[in-house]
Structure formats: C-alpha cells, structure tokens
mmCIF file of C-alpha atoms in Angstrom:
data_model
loop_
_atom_site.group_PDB
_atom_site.id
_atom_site.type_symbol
_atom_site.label_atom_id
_atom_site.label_comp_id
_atom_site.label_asym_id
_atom_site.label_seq_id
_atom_site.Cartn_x
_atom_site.Cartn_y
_atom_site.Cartn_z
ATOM 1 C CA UNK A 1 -23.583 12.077 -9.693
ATOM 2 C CA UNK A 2 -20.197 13.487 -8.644
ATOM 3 C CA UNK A 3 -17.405 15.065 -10.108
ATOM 4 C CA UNK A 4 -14.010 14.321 -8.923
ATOM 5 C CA UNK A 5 -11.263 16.760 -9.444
ATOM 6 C CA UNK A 6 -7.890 15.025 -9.021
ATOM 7 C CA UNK A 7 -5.616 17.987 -8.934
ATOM 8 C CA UNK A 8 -2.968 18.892 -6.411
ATOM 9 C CA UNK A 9 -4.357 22.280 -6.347
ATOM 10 C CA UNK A 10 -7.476 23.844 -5.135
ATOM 11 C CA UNK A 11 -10.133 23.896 -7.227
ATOM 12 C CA UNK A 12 -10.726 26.971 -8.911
ATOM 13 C CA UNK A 13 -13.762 26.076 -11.224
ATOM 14 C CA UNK A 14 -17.302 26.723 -11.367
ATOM 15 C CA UNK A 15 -19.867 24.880 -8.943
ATOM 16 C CA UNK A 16 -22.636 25.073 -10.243
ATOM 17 C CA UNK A 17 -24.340 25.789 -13.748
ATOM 18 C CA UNK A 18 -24.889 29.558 -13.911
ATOM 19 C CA UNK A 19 -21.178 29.928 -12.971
ATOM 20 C CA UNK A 20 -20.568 28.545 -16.605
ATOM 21 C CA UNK A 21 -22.270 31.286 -18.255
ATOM 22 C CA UNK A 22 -20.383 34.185 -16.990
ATOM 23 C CA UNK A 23 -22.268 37.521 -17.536
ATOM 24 C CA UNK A 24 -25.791 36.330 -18.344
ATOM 25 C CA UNK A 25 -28.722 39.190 -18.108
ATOM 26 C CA UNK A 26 -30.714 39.065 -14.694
ATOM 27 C CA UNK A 27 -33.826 38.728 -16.542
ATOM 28 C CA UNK A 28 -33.167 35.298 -17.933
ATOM 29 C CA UNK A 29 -31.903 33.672 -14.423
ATOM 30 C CA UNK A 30 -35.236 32.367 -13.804
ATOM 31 C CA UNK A 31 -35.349 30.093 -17.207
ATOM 32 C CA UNK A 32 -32.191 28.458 -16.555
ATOM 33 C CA UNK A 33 -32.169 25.503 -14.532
ATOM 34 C CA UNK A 34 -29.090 25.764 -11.790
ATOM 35 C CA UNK A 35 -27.656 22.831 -10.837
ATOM 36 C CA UNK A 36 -25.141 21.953 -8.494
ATOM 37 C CA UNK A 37 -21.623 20.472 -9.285
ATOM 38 C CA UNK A 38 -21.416 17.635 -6.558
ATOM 39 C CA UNK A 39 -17.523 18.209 -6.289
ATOM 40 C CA UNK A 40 -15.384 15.522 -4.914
ATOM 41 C CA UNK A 41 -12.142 18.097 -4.630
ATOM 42 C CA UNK A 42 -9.357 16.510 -2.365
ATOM 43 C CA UNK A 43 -7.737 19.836 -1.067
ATOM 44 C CA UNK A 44 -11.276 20.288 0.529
ATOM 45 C CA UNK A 45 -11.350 16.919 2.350
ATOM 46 C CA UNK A 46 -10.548 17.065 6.461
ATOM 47 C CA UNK A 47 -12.006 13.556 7.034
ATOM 48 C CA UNK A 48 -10.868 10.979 4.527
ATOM 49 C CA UNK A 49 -12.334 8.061 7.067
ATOM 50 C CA UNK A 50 -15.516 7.950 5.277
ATOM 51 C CA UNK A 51 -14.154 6.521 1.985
ATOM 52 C CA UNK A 52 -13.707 2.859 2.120
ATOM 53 C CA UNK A 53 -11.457 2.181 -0.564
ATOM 54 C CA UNK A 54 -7.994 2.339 -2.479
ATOM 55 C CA UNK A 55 -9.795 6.760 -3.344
ATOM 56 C CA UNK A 56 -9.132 7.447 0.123
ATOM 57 C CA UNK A 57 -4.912 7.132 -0.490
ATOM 58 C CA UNK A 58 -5.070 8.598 -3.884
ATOM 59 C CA UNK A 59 -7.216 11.579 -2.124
ATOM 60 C CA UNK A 60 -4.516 11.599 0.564
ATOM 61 C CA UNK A 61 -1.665 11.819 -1.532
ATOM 62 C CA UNK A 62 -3.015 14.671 -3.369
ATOM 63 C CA UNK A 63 -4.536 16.919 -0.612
ATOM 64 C CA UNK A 64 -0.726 16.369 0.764
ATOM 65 C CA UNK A 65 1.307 16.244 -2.273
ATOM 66 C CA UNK A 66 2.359 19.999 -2.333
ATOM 67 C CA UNK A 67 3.371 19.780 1.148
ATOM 68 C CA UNK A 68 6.590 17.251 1.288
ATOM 69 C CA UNK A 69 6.333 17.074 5.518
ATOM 70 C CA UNK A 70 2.367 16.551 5.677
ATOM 71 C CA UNK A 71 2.995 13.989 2.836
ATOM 72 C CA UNK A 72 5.752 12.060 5.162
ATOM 73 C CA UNK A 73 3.193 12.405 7.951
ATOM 74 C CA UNK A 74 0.208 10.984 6.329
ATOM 75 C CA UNK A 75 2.098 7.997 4.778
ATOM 76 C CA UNK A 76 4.278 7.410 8.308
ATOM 77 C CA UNK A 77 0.890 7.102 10.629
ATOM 78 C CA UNK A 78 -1.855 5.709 8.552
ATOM 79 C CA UNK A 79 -1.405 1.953 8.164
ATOM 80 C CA UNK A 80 -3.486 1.858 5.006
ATOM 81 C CA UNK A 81 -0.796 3.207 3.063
ATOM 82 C CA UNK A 82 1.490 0.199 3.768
ATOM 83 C CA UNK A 83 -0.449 -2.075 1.363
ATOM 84 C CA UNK A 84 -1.676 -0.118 -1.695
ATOM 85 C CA UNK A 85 -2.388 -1.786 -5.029
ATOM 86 C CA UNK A 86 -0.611 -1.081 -8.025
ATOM 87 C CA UNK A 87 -3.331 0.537 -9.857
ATOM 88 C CA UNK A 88 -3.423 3.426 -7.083
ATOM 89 C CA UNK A 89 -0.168 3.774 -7.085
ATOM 90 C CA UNK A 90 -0.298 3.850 -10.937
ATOM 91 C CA UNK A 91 -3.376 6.630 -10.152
ATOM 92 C CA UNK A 92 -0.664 8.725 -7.793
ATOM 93 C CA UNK A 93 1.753 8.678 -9.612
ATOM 94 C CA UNK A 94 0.091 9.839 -12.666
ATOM 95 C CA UNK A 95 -2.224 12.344 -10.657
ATOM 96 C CA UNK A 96 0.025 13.923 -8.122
ATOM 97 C CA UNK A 97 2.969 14.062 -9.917
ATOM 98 C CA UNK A 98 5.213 11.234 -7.629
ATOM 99 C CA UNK A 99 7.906 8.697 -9.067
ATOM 100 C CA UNK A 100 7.343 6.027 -7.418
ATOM 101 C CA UNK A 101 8.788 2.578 -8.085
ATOM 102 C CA UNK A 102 6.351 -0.161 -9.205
ATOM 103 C CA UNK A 103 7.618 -3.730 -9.323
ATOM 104 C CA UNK A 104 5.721 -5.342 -12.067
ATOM 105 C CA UNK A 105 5.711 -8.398 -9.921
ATOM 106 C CA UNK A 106 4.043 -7.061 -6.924
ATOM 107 C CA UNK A 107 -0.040 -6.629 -6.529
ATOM 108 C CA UNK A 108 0.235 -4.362 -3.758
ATOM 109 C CA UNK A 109 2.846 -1.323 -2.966
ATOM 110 C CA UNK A 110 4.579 -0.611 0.717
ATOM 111 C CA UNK A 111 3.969 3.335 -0.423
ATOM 112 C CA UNK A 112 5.955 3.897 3.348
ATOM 113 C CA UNK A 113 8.919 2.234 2.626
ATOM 114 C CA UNK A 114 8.683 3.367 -1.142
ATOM 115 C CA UNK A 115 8.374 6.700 -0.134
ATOM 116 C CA UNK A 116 11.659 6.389 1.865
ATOM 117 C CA UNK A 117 13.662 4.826 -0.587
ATOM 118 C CA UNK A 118 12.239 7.802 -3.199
ATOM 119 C CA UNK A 119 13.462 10.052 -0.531
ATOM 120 C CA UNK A 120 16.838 8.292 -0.060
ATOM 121 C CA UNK A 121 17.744 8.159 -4.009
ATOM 122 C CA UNK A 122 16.871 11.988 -4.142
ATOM 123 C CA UNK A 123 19.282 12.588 -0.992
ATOM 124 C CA UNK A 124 21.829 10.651 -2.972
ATOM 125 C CA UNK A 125 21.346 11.749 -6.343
ATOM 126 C CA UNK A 126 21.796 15.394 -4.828
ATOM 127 C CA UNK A 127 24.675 14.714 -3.077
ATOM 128 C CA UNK A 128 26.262 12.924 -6.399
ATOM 129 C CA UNK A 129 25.428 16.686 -7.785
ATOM 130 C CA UNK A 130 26.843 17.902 -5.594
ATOM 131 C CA UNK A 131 30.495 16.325 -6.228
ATOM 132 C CA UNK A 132 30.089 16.914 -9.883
ATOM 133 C CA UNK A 133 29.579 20.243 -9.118
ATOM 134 C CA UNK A 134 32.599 21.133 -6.855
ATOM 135 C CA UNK A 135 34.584 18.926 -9.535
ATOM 136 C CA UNK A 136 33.483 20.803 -12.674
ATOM 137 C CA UNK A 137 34.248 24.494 -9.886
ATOM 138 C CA UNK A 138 37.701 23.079 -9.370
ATOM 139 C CA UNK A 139 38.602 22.141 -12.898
ATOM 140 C CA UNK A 140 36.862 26.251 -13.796
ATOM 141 C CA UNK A 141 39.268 27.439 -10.460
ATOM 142 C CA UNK A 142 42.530 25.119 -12.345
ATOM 143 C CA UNK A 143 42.230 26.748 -15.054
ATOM 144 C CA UNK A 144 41.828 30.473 -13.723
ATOM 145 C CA UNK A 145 45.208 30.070 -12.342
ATOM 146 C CA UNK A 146 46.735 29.067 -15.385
ATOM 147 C CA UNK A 147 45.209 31.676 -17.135
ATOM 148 C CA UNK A 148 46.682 34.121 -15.201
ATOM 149 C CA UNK A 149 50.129 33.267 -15.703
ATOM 150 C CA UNK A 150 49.207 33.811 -19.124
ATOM 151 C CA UNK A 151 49.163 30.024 -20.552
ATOM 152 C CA UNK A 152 47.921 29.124 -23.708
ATOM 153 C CA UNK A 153 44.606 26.536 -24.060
ATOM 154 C CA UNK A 154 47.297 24.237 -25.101
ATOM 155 C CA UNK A 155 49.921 24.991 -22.459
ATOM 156 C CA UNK A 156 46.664 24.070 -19.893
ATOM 157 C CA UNK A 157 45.122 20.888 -21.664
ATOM 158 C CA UNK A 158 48.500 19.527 -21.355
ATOM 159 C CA UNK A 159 49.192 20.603 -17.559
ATOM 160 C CA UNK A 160 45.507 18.913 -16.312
ATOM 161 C CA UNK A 161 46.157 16.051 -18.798
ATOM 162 C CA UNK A 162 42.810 17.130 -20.296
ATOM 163 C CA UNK A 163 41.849 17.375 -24.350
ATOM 164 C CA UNK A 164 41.747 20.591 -25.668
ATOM 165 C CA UNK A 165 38.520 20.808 -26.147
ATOM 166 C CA UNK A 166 37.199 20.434 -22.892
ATOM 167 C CA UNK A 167 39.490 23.351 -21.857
ATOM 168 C CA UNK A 168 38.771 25.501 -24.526
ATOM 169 C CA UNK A 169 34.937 26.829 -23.708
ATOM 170 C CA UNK A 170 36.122 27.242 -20.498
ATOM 171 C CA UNK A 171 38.848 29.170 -21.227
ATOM 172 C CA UNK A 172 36.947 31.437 -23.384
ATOM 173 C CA UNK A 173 34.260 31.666 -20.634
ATOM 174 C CA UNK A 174 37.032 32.757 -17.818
ATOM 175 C CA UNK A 175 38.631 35.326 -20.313
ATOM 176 C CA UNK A 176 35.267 36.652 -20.765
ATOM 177 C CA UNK A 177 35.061 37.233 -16.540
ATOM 178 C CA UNK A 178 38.557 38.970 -16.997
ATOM 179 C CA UNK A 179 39.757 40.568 -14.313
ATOM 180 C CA UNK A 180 37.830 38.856 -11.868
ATOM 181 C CA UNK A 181 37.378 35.572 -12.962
ATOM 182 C CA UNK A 182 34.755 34.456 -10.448
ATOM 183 C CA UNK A 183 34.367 31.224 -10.163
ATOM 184 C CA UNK A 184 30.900 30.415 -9.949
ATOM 185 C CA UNK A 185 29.929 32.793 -12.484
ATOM 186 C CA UNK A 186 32.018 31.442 -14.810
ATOM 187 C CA UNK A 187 30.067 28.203 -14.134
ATOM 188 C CA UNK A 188 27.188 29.794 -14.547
ATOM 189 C CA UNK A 189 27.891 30.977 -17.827
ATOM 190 C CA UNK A 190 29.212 27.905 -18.973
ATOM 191 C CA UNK A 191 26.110 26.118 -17.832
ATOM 192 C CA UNK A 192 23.872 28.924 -20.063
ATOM 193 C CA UNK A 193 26.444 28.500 -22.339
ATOM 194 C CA UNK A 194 25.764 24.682 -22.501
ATOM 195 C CA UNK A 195 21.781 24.945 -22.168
ATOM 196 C CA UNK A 196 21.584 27.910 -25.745
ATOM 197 C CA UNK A 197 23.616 24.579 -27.519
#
C-alpha cells in the first residue's frame, strides 16, 4: 500500500508509525508494531520514467511547479505532456495550483501550448496593469499640479473633465502628502485607502 502526497512542497510528515506518537517512553518501543509509510512524495522523485501513466505528468508538474523555468523545461522537452487528458489536467490544476484552460470539448490537453498561452495572457494582463497604473499616476501627478496653484476639488473636476467624486479622495490623499506630494505614495495610499473600504 502507498501513500501519495500531492503537494508542491516537500514532505514534512512522519514516515513511519512511531513518528506519530511523538514522545513515547523507551520502554514501550518494543510493543508497538513500526510500520513504514510507503510514501509516493513527488519532490523526492529524480526518475519519473518508471510510471506508465497520466501520474507521471501530474508528478511532474508538481515536483516543478514552484520552479516557473524547470516547469517550462519539463513541459517544452517531454513529448508526453503534449497529449494529456482532461482529468489530469483537472488533477494539476487542482493539485499544483495552475489555471489552465480546459475546453469542455476536448478529451485530451496540449499542456505545451496551454502553458504558453497561460504564459502569454499573464504577460498581457501585466502589461494592461501596467497602463492602468501609469494612467491612474498621471491623473494623481494632474491633480498635484492643480493643487498647488491652490484650486479647489471643483476648480480640478472641471479642468480634467472628471466628476467630483473621483477627484475628491485623491485630493484629500495628496493634501495629506503636503509638501511633497509624492506621487507614488499618494497611490499607495489611495490603494490602502481603497483596500480598508
């Protein structure tokens, strides 16, 4: 019988029976049976070529899965990952913590290429935060130089076209940096600001 741990970190439990009992008096170790924990623990694994089926990727995946470069390594040069069924995939992406995208239609998963595209939308969903980010700076840096020639929240929402309200916290936040008004920390206090709401 064997336990498998399917963790993506190393195992840190007991292996065998006595190590369950913590502290137990010398004098009773020889009444209690010891047995082994026959430990299937992927971190442990340096030859998964002995496993014959869809356990070897899912054992893959999460010896590699804290290790973004190993991970692109394994799934680049081992064909087996190009046609993975959707209940592994299911498994790994439950197990090891990915997001990848499962077409109800397909039986079996090109994890390379879906890998990849995982890769691509986080490239481009960090550059889109990117933008927002320097947008939402240059509004907070707008507004700075307004409030230093001493215009009202008012006087503002009407130069950037904006509603008052929108101007307002971060007006309040910028007087609140006064007289430095650094940008990024008035962001920053917006964005606490925004999470306490």
């Amino acid at each position: 019988m064997y336990t498998s741990y399917l963790g993506t970190k190393e195992w840190d439990g007991p292996r065998k029976l006595s190590d369950m009992f913590g502290d137990v008096d010398e004098e009773l170790l020889p009444f209690i049976p010891d047995y082994r924990i026959n430990l299937l623990a992927p971190r442990e694994i340096t030859d998964f070529t002995g496993f014959r089926t869809s356990i070897r990727q899912l054992f893959e995946v999460l010896k590699n899965a804290y290790d973004k470069e190993k991970m692109q390594e394994v799934l680049q040069n081992d064909e087996k990952f190009s046609k993975v069924d959707r209940e592994t995939v299911e498994a790994i992406n439950l197990f090891a913590g990915t997001d990848i995208d499962i077409d109800e239609k397909e039986d079996v998963i090109d994890m390379c290429k879906a890998w990849e595209d995982q890769k691509n939308e986080g490239r481009e969903l960090g550059r889109e935060e990117g933008r927002e980010l320097g947008e939402r700076q240059k509004i907070i840096s707008l507004i700075v130089k307004k409030l230093q020639k001493d215009k009202s929240v008012a006087e503002i929402a009407d130069d950037l076209e904006e509603k008052e309200e929108v101007i307002a916290p971060i007006y309040e936040a910028a007087l609140s940096m006064k007289p430095d008004y650094d940008v990024e920390k008035i962001y920053e206090l917006l964005e606490k600001n925004k999470k306490l709401a």
